[in-house]
Coordinates of C-alpha atoms in Angstrom, one line a residue:
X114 CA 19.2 -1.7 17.4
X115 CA 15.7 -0.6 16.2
X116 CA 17.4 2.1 13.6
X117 CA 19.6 -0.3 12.5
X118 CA 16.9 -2.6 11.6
X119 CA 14.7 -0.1 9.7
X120 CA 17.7 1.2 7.5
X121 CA 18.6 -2.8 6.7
X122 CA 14.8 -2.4 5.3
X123 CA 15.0 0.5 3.1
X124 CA 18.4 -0.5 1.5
X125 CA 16.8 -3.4 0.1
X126 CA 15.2 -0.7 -2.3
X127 CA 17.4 1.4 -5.1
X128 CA 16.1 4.4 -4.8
X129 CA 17.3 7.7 -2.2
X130 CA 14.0 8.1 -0.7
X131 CA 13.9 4.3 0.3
X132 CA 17.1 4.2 2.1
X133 CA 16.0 6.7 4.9
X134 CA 14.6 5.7 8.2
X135 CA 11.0 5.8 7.9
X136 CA 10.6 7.8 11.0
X137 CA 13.4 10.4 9.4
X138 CA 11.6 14.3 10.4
X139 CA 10.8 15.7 7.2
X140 CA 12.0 19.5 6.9
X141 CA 8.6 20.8 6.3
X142 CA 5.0 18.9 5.4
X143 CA 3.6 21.8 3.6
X144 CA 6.3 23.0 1.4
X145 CA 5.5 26.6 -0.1
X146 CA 6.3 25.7 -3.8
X147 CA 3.7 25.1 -6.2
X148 CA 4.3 25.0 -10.1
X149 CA 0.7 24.5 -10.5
X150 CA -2.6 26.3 -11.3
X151 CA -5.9 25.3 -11.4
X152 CA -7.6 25.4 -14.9
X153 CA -11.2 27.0 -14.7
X154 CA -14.3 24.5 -16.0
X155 CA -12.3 22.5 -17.9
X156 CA -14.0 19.4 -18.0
X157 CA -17.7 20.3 -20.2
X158 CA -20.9 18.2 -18.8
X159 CA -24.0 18.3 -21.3
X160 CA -26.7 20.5 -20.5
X161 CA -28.6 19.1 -17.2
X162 CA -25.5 17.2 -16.0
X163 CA -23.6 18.1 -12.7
X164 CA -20.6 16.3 -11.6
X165 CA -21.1 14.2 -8.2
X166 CA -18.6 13.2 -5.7
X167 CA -15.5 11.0 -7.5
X168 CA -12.3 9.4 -6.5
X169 CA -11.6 8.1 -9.9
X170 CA -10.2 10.0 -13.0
X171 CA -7.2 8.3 -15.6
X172 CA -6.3 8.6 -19.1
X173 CA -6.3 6.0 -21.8
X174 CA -3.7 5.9 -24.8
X175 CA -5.7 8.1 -26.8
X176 CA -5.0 11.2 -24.6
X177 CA -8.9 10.8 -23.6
X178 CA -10.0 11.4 -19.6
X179 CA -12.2 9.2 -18.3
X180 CA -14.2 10.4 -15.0
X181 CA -16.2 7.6 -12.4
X182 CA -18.5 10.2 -10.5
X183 CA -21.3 9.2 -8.1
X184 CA -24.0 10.0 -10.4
X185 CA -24.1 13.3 -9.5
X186 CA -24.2 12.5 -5.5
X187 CA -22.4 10.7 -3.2
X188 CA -23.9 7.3 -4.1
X189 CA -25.5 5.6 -7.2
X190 CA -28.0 3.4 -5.6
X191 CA -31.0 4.0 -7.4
X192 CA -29.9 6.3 -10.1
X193 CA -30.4 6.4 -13.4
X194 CA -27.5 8.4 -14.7
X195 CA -24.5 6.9 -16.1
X196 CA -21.9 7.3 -13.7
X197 CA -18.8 6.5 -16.3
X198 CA -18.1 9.5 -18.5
X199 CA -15.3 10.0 -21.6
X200 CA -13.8 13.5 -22.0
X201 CA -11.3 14.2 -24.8
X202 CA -7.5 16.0 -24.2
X203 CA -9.6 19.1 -23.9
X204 CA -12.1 18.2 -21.7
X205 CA -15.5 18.3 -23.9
X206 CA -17.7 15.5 -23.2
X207 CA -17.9 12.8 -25.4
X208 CA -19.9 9.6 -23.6
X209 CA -21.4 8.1 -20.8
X210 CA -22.1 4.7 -19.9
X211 CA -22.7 2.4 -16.6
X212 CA -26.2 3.6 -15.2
X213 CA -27.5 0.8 -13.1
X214 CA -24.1 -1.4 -12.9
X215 CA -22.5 -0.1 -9.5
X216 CA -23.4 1.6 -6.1
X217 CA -20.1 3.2 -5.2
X218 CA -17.4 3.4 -7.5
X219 CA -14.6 4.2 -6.1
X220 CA -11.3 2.8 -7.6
X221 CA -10.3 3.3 -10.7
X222 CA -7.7 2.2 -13.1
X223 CA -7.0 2.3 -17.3
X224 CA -5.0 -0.9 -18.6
X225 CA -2.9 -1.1 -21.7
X226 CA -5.7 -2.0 -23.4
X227 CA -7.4 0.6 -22.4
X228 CA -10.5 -1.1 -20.7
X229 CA -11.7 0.2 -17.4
X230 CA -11.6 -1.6 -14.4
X231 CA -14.0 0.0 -11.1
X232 CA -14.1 -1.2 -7.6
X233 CA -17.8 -0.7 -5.7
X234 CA -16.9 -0.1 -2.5
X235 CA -21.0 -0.6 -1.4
X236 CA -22.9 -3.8 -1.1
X237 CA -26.8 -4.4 -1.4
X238 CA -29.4 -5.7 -3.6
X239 CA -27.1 -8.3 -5.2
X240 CA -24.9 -5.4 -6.5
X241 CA -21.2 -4.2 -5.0
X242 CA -18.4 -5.2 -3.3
X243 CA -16.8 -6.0 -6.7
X244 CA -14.6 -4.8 -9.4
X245 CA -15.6 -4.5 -12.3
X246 CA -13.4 -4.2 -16.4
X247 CA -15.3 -2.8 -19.3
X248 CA -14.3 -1.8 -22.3
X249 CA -15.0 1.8 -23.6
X250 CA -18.4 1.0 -24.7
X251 CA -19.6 0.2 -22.1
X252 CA -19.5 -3.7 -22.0
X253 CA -18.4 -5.7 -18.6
X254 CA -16.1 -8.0 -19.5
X255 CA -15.0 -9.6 -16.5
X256 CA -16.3 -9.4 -12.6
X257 CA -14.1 -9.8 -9.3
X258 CA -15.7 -11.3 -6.2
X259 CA -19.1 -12.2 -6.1
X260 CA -21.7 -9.0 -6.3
X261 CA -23.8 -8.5 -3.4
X262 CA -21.6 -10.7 -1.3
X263 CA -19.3 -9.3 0.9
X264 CA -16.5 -11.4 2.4
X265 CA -13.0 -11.9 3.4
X266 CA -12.2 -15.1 0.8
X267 CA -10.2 -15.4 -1.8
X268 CA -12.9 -14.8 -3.9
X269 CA -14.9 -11.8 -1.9
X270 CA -14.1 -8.7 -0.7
X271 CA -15.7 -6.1 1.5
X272 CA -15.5 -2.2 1.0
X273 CA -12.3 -2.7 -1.9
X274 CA -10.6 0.5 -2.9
X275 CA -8.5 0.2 -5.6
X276 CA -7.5 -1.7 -8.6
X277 CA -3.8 -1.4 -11.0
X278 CA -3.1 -3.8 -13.6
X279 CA 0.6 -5.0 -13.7
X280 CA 2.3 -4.8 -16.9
X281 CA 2.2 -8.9 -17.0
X282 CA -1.7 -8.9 -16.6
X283 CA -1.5 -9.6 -12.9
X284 CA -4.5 -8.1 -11.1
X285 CA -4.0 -6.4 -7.3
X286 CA -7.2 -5.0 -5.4
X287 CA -7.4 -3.1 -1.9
X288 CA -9.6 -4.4 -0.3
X289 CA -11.3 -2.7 3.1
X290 CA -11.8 0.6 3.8
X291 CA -12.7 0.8 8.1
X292 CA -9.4 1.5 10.4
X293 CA -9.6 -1.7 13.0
X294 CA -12.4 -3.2 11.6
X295 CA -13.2 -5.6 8.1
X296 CA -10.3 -6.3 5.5
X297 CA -7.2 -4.7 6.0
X298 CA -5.4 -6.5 2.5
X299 CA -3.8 -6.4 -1.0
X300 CA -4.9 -9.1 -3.2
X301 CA -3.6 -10.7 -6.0
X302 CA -4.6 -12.3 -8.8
X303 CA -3.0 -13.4 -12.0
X304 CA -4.1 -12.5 -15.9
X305 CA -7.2 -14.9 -15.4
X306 CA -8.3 -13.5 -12.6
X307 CA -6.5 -16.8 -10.0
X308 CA -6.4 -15.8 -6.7
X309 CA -2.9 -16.0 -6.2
X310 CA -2.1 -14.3 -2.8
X311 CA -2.6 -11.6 0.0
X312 CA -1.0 -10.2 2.3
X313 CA -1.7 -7.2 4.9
X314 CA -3.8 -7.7 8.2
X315 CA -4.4 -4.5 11.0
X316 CA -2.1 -2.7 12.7
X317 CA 1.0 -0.3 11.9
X318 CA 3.8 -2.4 11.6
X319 CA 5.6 -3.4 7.9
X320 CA 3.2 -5.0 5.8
X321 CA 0.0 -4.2 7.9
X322 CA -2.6 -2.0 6.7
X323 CA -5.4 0.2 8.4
X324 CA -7.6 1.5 5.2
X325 CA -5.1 0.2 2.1
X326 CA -6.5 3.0 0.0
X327 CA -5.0 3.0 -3.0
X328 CA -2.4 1.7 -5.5
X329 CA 0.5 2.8 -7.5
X330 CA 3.3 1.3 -9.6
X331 CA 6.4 2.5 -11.1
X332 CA 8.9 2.2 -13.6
X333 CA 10.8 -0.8 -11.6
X334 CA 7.4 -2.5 -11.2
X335 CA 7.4 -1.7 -7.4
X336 CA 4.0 -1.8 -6.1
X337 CA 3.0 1.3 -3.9
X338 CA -0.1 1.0 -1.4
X339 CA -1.1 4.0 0.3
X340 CA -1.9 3.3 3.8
X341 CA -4.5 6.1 4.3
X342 CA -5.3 5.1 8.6
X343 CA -1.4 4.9 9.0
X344 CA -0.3 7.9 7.2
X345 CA 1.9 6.5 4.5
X346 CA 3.1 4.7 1.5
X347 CA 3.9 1.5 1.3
X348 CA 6.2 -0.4 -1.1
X349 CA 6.7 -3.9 -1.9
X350 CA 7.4 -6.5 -4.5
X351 CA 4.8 -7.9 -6.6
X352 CA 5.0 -11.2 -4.6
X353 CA 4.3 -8.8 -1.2
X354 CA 7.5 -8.4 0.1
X355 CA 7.9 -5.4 2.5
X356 CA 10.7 -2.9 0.9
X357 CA 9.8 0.5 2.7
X358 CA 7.6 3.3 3.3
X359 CA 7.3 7.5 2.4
X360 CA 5.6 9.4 5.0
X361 CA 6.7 12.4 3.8
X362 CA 3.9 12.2 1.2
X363 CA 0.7 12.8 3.8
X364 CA -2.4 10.7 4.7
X365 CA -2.6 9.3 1.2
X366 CA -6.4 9.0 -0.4
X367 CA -4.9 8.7 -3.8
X368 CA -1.3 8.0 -5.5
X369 CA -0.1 8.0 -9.1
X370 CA 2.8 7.6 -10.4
X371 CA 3.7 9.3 -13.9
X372 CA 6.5 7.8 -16.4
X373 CA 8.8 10.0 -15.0
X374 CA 8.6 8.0 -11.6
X375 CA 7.3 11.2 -10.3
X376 CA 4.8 10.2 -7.5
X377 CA 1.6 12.4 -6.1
X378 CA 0.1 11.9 -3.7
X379 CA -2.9 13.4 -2.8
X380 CA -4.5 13.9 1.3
X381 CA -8.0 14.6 2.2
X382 CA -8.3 14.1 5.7
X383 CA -5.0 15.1 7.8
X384 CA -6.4 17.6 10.1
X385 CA -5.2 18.9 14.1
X386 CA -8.9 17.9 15.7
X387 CA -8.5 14.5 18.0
X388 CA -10.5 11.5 16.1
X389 CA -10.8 10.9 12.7
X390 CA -8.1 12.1 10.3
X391 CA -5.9 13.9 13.3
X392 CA -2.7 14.2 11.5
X393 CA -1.5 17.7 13.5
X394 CA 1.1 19.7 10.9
X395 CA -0.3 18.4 7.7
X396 CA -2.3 20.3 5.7
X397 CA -4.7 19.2 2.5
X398 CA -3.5 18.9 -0.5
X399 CA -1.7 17.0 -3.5
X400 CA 2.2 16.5 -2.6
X401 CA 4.4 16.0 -5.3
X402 CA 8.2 14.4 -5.6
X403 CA 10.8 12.4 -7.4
X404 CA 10.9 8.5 -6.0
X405 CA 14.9 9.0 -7.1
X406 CA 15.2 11.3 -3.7
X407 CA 11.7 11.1 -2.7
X408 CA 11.8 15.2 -2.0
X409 CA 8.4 16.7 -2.1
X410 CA 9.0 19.6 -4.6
X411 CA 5.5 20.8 -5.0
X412 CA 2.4 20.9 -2.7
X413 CA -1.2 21.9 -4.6
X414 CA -3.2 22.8 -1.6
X415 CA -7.0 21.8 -1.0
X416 CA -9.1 24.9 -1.8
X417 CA -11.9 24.3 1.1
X418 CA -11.4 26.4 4.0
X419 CA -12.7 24.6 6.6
X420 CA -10.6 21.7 6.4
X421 CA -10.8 21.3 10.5
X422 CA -14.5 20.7 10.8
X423 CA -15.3 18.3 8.0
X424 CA -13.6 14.5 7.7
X425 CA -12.8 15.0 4.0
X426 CA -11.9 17.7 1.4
X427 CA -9.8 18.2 -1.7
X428 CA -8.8 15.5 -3.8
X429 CA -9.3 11.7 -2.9
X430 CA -8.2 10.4 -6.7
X431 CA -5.5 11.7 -8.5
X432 CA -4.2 11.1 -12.3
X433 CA -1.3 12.6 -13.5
X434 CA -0.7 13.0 -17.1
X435 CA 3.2 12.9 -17.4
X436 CA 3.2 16.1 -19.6
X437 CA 2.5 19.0 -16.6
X438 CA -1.2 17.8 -15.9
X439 CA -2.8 16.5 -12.6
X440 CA -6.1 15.9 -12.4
X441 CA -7.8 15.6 -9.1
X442 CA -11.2 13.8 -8.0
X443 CA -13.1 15.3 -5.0
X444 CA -15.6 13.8 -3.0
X445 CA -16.5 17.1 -1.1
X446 CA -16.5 19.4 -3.4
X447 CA -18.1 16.9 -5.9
X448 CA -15.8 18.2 -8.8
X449 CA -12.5 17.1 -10.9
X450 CA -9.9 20.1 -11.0
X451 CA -7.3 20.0 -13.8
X452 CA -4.0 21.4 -12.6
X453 CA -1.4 22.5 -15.0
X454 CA 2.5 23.4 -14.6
X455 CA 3.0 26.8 -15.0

């Protein structure tokens, strides 16, 4: 009866890899493949700059990169470096703004009209626990939530993650970022910023969340929620109905999904140890796959060597281009990586 009921819960999705059980063995969680090398330095800081921890790189419609770094640390509090910088297509540095504005960025997403919305995922000193959309100079256009305040309202949040814009204007945050503890919830809101509706809660059944850490969509409009404490991906409709899961894609810190519905999904924290992270059999890395059969085709694996002893490495944001490119944001080894096909 139970596999009966999880199969009448992925055919309500279109797509191969949704119609599997979601408990379905997967083959291998590290496959060997990789089409993809890392290209040396390729994002130029000026002279005096160093690149801090990130979780947030995109691209706007101009082909530009934009990187959110932690102003050269792990945390912007009291910093005067700007933490929002603009490369162009081949990564030379072209601006910085946003010194002074946030504490912790941590999710990032570029709209169709190209402004940049941020989620601080810190609170204190009437700053954070926000999200914030500027436009490429610099300005803040709108604010989410109330800074400083953290909450659990409609219009507060606590530790939010992510942030995607919907073709149709509608907003969706992550908000909550502690397994069993906080906000465990997708928000959304319309064009105007409405609160319209959530949905999510603790635990590990369908439509529960334990660290909802970040947000995809694809070509259907399907949203994607990677479900970092409960290693997998979650899909639903825009009004937050439950239509299935991938676990065959890791512990997910970051998702993107390219026009190609091509999804990657990059982990930074599976490891054997007991405790935080203990995913036993998965490795780091950036997993890559069609959603039309949701096979894992490529794995880009996480380049620190001590993977066991630390609680994250690799990549935590992830970008993908659509033309070969995948960029990934690491908080450890405070750097952005460029990955091309080969």
């Amino acid at each position: 009866m139970k596999l009966r009921i999880l199969l009448a819960a992925f055919v309500a999705v279109p797509l191969a890899a949704l119609a599997q059980p979601a408990d379905q063995p997967q083959a291998n969680p590290n496959p060997s493949a990789n089409r993809y090398v890392a290209v040396p330095g390729f994002f130029k800081l000026p002279p005096g700059r160093i690149m801090g921890s990130s979780s947030a790189v995109a691209g706007d419609s101009h082909g530009h990169v934009w990187v959110v770094d932690r102003c050269g640390v792990n945390d912007c509090a009291g910093s005067a470096l700007d933490p929002v910088m603009e490369f162009d297509a081949q990564g030379n540095f072209l601006k910085s703004f946003g010194a002074g504005t946030m504490l912790f960025p941590h999710g990032f997403f570029i709209d169709h009209q190209d402004h940049l919305w941020i989620t601080d995922g810190h609170v204190g000193g009437g700053k954070g626990d926000d999200v914030l959309e500027f436009d490429q100079n610099g300005k803040v256009l709108r604010t989410l939530g109330k800074p400083g305040v953290s909450g659990a309202g409609p219009d507060t949040f606590h530790e939010p993650n992510a942030v995607l814009i919907a073709p149709d204007g509608s907003i969706f945050v992550t908000d909550g970022h502690v397994p069993d503890k906080g906000n465990a919830r997708v928000i959304k809101f319309d064009a105007d910023g409405k609160f319209l509706m959530q949905w999510g809660g603790h635990g590990k059944g369908p439509g529960q969340f334990e660290m909802p850490h970040c947000l995809a969509m694809d070509s259907k409009g399907r949203l994607y929620v990677g479900d970092r404490g409960n290693d997998r991906i979650q899909v639903f409709t825009q009004g937050g109905k439950y239509l299935g899961q991938f676990t065959q894609f890791g512990r997910p810190s970051g998702i993107a999904i390219d026009h190609n519905d091509v999804l990657y999904s990059t982990d930074s924290e599976s490891r054997s140890a007991n405790g935080y992270g203990h995913h036993p059999g998965w490795q780091r890395g950036v997993r890559i796959g069609s959603l039309k059969d949701g096979v894992v085709t490529d794995f880009i694996p996480d380049s620190d060597s001590t993977p066991e002893t630390s609680s994250t490495s690799g990549g935590e944001g992830v970008w993908a281009d659509g033309k070969g490119g995948v960029y990934v944001a690491e908080v450890k080894q405070k750097t952005i990586v460029k990955y091309v096909r080969r």
